[in-house]
Coordinates of C-alpha atoms in Angstrom, one line a residue:
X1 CA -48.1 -97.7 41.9
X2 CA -45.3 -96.2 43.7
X3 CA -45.2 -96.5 47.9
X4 CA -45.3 -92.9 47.8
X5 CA -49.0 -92.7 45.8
X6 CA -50.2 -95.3 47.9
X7 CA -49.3 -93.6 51.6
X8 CA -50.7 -90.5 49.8
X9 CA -53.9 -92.8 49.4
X10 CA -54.3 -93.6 52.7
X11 CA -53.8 -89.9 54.3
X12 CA -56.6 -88.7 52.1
X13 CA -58.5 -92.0 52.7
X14 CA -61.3 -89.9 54.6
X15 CA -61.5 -87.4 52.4
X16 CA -62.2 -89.6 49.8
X17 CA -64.7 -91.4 51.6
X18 CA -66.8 -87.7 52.2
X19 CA -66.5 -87.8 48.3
X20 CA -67.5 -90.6 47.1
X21 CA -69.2 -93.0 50.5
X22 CA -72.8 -91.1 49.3
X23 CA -72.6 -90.1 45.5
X24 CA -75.6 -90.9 43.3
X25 CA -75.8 -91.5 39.7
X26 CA -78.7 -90.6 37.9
X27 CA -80.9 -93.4 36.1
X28 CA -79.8 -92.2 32.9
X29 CA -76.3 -92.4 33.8
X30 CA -76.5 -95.4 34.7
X31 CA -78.0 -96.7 31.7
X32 CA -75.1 -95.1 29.4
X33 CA -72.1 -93.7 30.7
X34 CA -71.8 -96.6 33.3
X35 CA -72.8 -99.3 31.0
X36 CA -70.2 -97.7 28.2
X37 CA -67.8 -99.3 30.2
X38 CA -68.6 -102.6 29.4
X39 CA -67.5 -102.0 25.9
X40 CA -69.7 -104.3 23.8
X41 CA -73.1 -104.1 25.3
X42 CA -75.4 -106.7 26.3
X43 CA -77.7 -108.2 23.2
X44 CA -81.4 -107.3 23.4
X45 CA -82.8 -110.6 22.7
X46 CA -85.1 -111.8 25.4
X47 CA -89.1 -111.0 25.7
X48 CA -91.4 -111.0 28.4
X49 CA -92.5 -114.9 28.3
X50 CA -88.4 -115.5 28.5
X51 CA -88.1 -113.1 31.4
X52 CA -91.7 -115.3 33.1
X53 CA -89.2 -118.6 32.5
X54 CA -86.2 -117.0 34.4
X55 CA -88.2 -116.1 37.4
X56 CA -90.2 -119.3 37.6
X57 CA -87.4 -121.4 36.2
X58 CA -85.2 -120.0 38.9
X59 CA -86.9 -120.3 41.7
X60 CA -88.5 -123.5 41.4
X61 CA -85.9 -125.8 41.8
X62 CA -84.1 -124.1 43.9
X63 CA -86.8 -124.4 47.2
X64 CA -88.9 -126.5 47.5
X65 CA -86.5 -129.9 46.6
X66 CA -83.9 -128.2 49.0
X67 CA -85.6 -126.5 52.0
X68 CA -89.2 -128.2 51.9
X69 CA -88.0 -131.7 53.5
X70 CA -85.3 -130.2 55.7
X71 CA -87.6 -127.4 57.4
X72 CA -90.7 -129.6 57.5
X73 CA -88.8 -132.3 59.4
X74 CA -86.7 -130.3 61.4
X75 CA -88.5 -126.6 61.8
X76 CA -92.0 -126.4 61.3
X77 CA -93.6 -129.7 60.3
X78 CA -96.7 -130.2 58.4
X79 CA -97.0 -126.3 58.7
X80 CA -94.7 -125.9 56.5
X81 CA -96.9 -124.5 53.6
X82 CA -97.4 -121.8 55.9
X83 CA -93.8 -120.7 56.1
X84 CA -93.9 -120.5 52.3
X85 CA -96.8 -118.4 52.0
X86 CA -95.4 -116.0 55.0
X87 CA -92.5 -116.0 52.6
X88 CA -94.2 -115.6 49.4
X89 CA -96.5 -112.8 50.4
X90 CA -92.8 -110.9 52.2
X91 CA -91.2 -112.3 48.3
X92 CA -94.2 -110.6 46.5
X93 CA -94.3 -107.4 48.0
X94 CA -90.1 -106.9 47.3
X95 CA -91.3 -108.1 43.6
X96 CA -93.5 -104.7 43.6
X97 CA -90.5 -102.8 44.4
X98 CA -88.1 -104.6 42.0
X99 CA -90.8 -104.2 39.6
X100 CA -91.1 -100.5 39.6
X101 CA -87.0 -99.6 40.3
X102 CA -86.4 -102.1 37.2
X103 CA -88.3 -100.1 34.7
X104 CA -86.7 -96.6 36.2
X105 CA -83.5 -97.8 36.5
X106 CA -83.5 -100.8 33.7
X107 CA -79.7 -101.6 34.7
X108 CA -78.2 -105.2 34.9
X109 CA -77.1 -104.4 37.9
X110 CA -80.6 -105.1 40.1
X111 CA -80.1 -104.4 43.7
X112 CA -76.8 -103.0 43.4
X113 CA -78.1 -100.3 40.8
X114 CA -81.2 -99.2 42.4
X115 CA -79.5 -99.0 45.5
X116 CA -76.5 -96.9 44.1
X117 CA -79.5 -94.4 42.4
X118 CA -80.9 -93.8 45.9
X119 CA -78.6 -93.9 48.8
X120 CA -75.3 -93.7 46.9
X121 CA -72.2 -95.4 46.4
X122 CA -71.5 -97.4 49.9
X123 CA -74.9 -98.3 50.3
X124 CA -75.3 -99.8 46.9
X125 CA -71.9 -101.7 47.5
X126 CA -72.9 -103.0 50.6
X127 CA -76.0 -104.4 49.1
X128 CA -74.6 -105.7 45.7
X129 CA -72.1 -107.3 47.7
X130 CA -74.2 -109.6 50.0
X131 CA -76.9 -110.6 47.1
X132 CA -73.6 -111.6 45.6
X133 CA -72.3 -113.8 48.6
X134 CA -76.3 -115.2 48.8
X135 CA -76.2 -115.8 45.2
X136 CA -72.8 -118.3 45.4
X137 CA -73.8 -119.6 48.9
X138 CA -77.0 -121.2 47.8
X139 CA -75.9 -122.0 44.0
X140 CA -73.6 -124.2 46.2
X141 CA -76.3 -125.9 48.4
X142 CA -78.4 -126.3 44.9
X143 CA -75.9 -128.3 43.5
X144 CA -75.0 -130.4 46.1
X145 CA -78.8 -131.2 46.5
X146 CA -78.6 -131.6 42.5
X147 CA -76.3 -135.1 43.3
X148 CA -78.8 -136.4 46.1
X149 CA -81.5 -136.7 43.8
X150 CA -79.4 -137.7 40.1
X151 CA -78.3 -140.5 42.9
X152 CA -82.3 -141.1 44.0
X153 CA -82.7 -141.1 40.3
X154 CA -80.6 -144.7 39.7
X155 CA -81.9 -145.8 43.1
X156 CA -79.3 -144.6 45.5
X157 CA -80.5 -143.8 48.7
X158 CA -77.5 -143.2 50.6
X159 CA -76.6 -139.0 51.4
X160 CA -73.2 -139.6 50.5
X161 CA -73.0 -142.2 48.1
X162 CA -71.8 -140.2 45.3
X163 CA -69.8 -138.2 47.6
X164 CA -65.9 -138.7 48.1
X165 CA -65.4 -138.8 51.9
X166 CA -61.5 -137.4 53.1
X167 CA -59.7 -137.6 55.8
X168 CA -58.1 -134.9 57.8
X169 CA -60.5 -132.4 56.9
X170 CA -63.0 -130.7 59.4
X171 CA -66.5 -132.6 59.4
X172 CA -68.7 -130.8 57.0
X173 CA -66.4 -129.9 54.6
X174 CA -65.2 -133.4 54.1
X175 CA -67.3 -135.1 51.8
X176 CA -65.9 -134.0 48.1
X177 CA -68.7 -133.7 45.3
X178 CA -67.5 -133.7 42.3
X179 CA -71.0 -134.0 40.7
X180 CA -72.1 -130.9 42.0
X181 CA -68.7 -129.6 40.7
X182 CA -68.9 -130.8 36.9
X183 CA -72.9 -129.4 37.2
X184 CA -71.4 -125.9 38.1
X185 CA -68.6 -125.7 35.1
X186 CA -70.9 -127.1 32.5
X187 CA -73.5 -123.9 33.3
X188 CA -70.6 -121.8 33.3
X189 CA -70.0 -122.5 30.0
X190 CA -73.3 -122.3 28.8
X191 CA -73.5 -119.0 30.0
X192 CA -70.3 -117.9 28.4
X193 CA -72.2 -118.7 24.7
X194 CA -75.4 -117.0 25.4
X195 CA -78.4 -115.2 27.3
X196 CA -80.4 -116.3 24.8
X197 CA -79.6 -119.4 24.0
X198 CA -79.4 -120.6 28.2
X199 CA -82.7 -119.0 28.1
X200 CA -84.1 -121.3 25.7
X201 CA -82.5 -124.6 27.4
X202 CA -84.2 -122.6 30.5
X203 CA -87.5 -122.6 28.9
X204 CA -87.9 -126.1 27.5
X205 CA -86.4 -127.5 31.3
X206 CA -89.3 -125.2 33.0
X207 CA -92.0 -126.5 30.9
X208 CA -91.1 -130.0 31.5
X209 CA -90.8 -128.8 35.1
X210 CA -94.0 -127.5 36.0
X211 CA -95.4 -130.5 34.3
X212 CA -93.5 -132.9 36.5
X213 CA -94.8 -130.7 39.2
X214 CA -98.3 -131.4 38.4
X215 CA -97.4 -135.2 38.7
X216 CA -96.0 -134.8 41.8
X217 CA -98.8 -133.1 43.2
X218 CA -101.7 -135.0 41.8
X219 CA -99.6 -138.4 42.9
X220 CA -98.7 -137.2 46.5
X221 CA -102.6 -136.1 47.1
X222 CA -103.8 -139.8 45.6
X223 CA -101.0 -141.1 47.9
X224 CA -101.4 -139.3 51.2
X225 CA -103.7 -139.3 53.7
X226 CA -104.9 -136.0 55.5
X227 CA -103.7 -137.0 58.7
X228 CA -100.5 -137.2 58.2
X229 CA -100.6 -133.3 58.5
X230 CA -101.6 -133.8 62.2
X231 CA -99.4 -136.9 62.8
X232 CA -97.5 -137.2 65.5
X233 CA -97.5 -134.3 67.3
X234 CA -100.2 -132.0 65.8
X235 CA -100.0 -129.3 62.2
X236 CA -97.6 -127.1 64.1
X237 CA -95.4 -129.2 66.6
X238 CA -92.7 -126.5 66.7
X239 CA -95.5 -123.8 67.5
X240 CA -95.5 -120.4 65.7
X241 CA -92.2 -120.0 66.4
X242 CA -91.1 -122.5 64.2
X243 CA -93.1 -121.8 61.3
X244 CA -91.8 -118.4 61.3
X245 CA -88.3 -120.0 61.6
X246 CA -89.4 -121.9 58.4
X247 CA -90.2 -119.1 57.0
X248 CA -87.1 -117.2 57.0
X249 CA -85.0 -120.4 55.7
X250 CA -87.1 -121.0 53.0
X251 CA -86.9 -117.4 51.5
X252 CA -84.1 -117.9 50.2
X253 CA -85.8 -119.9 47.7
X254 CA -87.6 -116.6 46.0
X255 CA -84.0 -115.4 44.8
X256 CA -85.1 -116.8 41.7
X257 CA -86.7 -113.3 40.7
X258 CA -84.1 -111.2 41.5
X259 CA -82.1 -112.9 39.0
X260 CA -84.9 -111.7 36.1
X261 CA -84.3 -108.4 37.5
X262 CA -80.6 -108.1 36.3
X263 CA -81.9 -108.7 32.9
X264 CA -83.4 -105.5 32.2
X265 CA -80.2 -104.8 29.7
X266 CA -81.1 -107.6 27.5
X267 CA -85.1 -107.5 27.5
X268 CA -86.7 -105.6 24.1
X269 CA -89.5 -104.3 26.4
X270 CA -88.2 -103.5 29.7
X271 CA -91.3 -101.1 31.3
X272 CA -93.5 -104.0 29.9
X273 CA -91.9 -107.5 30.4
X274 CA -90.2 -106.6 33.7
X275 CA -93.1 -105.8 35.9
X276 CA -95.4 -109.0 34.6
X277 CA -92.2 -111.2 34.7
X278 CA -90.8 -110.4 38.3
X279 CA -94.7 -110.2 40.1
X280 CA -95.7 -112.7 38.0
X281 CA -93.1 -115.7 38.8
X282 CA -93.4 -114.5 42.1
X283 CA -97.2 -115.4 41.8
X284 CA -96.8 -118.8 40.2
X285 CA -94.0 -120.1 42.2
X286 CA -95.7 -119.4 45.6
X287 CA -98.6 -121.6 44.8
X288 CA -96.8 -124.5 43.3
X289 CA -94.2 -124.1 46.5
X290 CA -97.7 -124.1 48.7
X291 CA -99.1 -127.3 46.9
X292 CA -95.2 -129.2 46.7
X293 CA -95.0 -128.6 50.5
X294 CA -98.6 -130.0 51.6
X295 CA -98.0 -133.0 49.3
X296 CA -94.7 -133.8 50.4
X297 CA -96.6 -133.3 53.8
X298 CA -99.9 -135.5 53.4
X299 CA -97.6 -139.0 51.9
X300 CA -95.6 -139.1 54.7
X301 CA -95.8 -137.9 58.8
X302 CA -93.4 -135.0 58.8
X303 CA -90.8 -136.7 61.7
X304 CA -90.8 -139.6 58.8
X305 CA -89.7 -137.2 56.0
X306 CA -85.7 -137.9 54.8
X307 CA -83.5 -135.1 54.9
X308 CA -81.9 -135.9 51.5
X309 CA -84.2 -135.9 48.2
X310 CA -87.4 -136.2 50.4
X311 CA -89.9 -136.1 47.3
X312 CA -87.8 -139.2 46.1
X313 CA -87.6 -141.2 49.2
X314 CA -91.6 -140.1 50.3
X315 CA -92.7 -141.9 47.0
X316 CA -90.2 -144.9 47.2
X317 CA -91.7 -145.6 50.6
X318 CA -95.3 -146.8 48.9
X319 CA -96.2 -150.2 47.7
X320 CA -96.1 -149.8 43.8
X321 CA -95.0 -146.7 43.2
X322 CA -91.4 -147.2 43.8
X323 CA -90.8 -146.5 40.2
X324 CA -91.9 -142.9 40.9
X325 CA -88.9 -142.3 43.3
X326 CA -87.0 -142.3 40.3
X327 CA -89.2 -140.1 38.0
X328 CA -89.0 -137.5 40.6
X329 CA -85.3 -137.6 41.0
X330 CA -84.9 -136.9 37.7
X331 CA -87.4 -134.3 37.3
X332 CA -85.4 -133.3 40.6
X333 CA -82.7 -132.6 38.9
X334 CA -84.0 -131.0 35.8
X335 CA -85.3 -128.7 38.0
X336 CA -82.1 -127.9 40.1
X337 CA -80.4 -127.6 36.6
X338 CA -82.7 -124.7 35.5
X339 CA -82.6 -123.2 38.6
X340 CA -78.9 -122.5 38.7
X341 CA -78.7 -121.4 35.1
X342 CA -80.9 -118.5 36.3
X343 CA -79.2 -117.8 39.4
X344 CA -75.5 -118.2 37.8
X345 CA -77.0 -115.8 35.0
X346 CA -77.9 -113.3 37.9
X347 CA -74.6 -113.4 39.7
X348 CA -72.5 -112.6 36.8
X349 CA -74.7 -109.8 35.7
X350 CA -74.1 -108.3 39.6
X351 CA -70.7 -108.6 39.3
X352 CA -70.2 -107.2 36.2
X353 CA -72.2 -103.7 36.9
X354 CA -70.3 -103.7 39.9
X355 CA -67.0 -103.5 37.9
X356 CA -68.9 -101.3 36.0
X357 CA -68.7 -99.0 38.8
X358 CA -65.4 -99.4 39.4
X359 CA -65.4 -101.3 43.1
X360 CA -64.0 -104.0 42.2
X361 CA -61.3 -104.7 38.9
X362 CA -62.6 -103.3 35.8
X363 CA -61.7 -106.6 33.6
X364 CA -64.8 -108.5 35.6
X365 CA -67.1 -105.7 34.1
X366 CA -65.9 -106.7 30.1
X367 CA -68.7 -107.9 28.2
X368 CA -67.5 -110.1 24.9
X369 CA -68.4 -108.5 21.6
X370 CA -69.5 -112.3 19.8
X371 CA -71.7 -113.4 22.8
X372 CA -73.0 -110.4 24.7
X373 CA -72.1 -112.0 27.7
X374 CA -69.8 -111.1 31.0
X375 CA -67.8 -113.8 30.0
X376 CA -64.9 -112.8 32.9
X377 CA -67.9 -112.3 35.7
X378 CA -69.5 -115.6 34.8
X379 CA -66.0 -117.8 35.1
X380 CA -65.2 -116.0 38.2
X381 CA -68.5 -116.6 40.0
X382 CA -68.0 -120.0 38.4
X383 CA -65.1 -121.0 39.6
X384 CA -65.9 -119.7 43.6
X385 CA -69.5 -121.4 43.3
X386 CA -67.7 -124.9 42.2
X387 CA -65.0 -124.4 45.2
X388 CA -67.9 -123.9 48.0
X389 CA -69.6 -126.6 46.4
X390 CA -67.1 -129.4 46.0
X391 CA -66.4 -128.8 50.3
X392 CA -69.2 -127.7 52.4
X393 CA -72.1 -129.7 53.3
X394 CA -75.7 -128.7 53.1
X395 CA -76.7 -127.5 56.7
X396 CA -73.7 -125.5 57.1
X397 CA -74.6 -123.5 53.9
X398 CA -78.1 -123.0 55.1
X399 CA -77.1 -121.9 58.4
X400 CA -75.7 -119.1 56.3
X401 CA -78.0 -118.2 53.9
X402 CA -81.1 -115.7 53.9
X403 CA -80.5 -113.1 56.0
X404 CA -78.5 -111.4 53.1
X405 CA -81.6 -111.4 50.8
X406 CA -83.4 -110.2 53.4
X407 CA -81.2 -107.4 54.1
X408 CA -81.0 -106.5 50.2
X409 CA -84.8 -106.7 50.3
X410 CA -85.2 -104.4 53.3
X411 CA -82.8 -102.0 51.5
X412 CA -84.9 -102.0 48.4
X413 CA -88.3 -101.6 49.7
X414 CA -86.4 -98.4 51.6
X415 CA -85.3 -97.1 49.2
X416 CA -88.6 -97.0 46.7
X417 CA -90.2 -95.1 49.4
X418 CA -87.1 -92.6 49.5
X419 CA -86.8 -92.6 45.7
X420 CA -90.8 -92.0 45.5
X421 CA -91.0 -89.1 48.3
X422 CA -88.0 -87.5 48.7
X423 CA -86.3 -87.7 45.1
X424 CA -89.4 -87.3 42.8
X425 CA -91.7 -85.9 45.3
X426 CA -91.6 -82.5 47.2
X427 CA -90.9 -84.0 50.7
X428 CA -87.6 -83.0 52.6
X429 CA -85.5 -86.0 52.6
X430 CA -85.3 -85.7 56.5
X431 CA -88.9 -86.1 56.5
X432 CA -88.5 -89.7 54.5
X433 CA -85.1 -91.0 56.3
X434 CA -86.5 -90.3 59.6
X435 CA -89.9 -92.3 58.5
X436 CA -88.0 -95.2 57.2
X437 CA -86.0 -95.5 60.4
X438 CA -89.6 -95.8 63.0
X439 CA -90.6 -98.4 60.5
X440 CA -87.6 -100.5 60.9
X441 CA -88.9 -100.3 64.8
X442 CA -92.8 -100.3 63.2
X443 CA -94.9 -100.9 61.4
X444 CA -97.7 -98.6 62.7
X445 CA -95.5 -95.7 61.8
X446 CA -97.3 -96.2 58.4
X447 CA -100.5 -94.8 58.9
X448 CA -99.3 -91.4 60.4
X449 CA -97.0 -91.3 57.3
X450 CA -100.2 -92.1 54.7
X451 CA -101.7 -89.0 55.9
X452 CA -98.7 -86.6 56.4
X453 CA -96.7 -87.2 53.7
X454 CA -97.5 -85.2 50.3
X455 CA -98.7 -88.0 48.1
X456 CA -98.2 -86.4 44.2
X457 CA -95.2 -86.2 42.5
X458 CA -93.2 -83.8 40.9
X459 CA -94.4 -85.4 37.3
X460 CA -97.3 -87.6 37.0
X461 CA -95.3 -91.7 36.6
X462 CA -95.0 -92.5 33.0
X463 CA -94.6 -96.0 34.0
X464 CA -95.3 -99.0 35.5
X465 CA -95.2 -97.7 39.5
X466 CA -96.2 -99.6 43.1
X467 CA -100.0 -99.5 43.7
X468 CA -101.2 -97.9 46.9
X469 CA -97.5 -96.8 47.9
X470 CA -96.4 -96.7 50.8
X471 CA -97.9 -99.4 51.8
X472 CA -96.9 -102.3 49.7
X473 CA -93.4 -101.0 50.6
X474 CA -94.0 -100.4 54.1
X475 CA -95.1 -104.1 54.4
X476 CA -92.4 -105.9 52.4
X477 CA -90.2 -103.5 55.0
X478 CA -91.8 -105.0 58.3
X479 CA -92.0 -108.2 57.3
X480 CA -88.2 -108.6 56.0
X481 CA -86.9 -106.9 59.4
X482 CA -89.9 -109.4 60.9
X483 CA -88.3 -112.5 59.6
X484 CA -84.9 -111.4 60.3
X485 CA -85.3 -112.1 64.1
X486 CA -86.3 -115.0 63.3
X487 CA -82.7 -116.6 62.1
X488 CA -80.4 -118.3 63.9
X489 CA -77.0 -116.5 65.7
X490 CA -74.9 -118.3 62.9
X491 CA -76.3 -116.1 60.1
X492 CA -76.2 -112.7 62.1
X493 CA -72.4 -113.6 62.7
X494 CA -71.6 -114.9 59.0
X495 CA -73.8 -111.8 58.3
X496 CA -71.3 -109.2 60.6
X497 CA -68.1 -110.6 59.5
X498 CA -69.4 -110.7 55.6
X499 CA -70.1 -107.1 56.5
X500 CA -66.9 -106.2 57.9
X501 CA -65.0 -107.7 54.8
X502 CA -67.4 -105.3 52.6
X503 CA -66.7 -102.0 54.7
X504 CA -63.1 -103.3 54.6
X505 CA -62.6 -103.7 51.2
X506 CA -64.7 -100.9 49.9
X507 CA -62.6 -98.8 52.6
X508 CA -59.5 -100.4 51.3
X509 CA -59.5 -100.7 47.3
X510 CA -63.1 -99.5 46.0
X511 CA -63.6 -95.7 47.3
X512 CA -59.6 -95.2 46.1
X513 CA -60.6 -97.0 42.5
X514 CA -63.8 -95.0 42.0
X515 CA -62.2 -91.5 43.3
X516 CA -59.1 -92.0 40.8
X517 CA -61.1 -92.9 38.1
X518 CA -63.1 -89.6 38.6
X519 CA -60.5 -87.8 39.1
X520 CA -58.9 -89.2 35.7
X521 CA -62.4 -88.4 33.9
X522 CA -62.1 -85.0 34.9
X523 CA -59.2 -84.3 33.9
X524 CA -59.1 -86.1 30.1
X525 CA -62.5 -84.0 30.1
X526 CA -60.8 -80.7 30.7
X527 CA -58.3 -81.8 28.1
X528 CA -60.6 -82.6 25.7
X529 CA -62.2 -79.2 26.4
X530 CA -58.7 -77.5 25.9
X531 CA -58.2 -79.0 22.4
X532 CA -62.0 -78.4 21.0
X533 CA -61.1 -74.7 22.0
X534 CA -57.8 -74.2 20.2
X535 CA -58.9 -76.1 17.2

């Protein structure tokens, strides 16, 4: 590009951004033109049960062996099952939401998509973007957490043992784990073959899983005594405060069915399997994360717990059943393995819509003809997962994590309620917007809304839709914004800058990419007009 086209982009830079910063595709757009450019599609060979194993697969590993010892010891204590099911009832009402924008909009593009539908282009950037950086922040802190307990496993009990420890480096980013590493490329390459067949290894790992679970539970309860749940210092020692603290660390352990939401371009059934598997993983991952969490709880007091592979180190601490420490490593690990083959699968599938629409470069958004899979997204993501991984220590990573799925969240329960009132209904979408904004502030605004608000639509829902709207919305809004307040000043910052770099770059690169390309369309389109009419 020559200097002069690119000073010419930047004088018209806000005209472009009154173009483009709030257009909307249309559902059906952006299940063929947008997906077009993919070239090969994605291969339509999952079902419902395989959609059930993502969402449970992917979420199980990925809390309650990384958060549960860590916030229990540290957070909330015994009470910790209570930050999981403040978490899983806030996880479950954002399932609704997914639920219902997944079989309107069944893109693979999740968030990102529904958000692009509904409050255009900027918005659903913004979003897309920070599910993204949430996705390959705690794939990182999963496979680091993957070599604490392979290391439990053969009886190591030292943090770092496996860990590579360098000099001259910053503490925290100084122990080198290359286990975590190798765990990261070998997915990646899984995922390169095929959805289907990852789905399978998924599904055998998860079966074996929730069995092991079982074990775990059964063995902890035979093992514990209640009072441990009141030892030291009482259930709650941190107070309220601190379970609600707990609560908004460990959310970012129901990510797992966000990931089942980006494969609505390779289910057969979408408006059927995506509704009963998103609410329905939801469901059975927020009781076993209940049960996991009072166990761990119950064998141990919770100022006793170890902050590395805690379910490992909690059985290897009674007489006779130090062989178990072992067991549970390795189901540990199966676990953590299944977990990040959903959540890498997610990522890639973000990415790749995204290049779909043109924000980022278009070569992330190819999908391979033989596999079916976004082969260039996935060894991206890949690579940028392994690099976080191989540095930065666990409580650095968690210090960083969740308030950019709860943002995302927030943004999707909005923007059902907008989608339901103002662009299918007859409401005046000032009338919606200026709803949405009092319940950011509250959430009694929702009972004057319920009986204002014209509740029909313009056609009677075809499909699967949110029961008793607005209020499963509403809810799933308060309680994300809720939970928000809750998080330390280290994510809000991490949060602002990540934000800045979005505006930045969407300012910079992705509202000149998606103007040009229009621009282009239009014209090869009046072209193509030209020629029909002289021939």
């Amino acid at each position: 590009m020559a200097l002069r086209d690119v000073l010419l982009s930047i004088a018209q830079t806000p005209h472009r951004l009154r173009r483009r910063a709030l257009v909307t595709w249309t559902p059906a757009q952006e299940t063929s033109e947008v997906r077009d450019r993919s070239g090969a599609r994605m291969k339509r060979r999952l079902e419902w049960y395989d959609l059930v194993g993502l969402g449970v697969g992917g979420m199980l590993g990925a809390g309650v062996f990384v958060t549960t010892g860590r916030v229990a010891r540290d957070t909330a204590g015994p009470a910790v099952f209570v930050s999981y099911v403040i978490a899983g009832v806030s996880a479950l009402l954002s399932s609704f939401c997914y639920a219902e924008f997944s079989v309107r909009v069944p893109a693979a593009g999740g968030a990102f998509s529904y958000l692009r539908v509904t409050f255009g282009e900027l918005v659903g950037f913004f979003g897309g973007a920070n599910i993204l950086m949430e996705y390959v922040l705690s794939n990182a802190a999963v496979a680091r957490s993957f070599t604490d307990y392979l290391a439990s496993t053969f009886g190591v009990t030292e943090p770092d043992a496996w860990r590579i420890q360098v000099g001259g480096i910053a503490k925290g980013y100084n122990a080198l784990d290359f286990p975590a590493v190798a765990l990261i490329l070998v997915l990646t390459l899984c995922l390169c073959y095929s959805t289907k067949e990852s789905s399978m290894l998924n599904m055998v790992i998860t079966v074996f899983h929730l069995l092991f679970f079982v074990f775990i539970i059964l063995a902890g309860m035979w093992n514990g005594s209640a009072g441990n749940l009141v030892r030291p210092h009482g259930f709650a020692p941190y107070g309220v405060g601190g379970v609600l603290d707990g609560a908004a660390i460990v959310y970012f352990s129901y990510i797992g069915y966000d990931s089942a939401s980006t494969m609505a371009e390779e289910i057969r059934d979408p408006a059927r399997a995506l509704p009963v598997g998103i609410a329905g993983s939801v469901l059975v991952v927020s009781a076993l994360y209940c049960l996991m969490s009072v166990a761990l709880c119950v064998m141990l007091p919770y100022n006793e717990i170890a902050e590395s592979a805690p379910f490992s180190s909690a059985f290897g601490e009674k007489a006779g059943w130090e062989w178990a420490g072992s067991v549970v490593g390795a189901g540990a690990s199966l676990g953590i393995v299944a977990s990040l083959l959903v959540a890498m699968l997610g990522q890639a599938r973000y990415l790749c819509v995204i290049a779909r629409a043109r924000l980022v470069p278009a070569w992330l958004a190819k999908v391979h003809p033989s596999t079916g899979t976004p082969m260039n997204a996935t060894i991206f993501l890949g690579l940028c997962t392994a690099s976080i991984a191989l540095f930065t220590e666990l409580q650095i990573v968690f210090e960083m994590i969740s308030i950019g799925t709860l943002v995302v969240f927030y943004l999707v329960a909005n923007a059902l309620i907008y989608h339901r009132y103002a662009k299918l209904g007859a409401n005046r979408s000032l009338h919606v917007l200026v709803f949405l904004l009092l319940l950011t502030l509250s959430s009694w605004v929702t009972t004057i809304f319920h009986f204002t608000v014209q509740q029909e639509m313009a056609e009677p829902p075809s499909e699967w839709t949110v029961p008793l709207m607005p209020w499963p919305a509403a809810a799933s809004v308060f309680l994300n914004v809720f939970l928000m307040t809750t998080l330390k000043m280290m994510s809000f910052q991490r949060f602002g800058l990540w934000s800045l770099v979005i505006i930045v770059f969407y300012v910079c690169y992705g509202v000149h990419s998606t103007y040009t390309a229009e621009e282009n369309e239009t014209v090869n389109a009046m072209i193509h007009h030209a020629n029909m009419v002289m021939s």
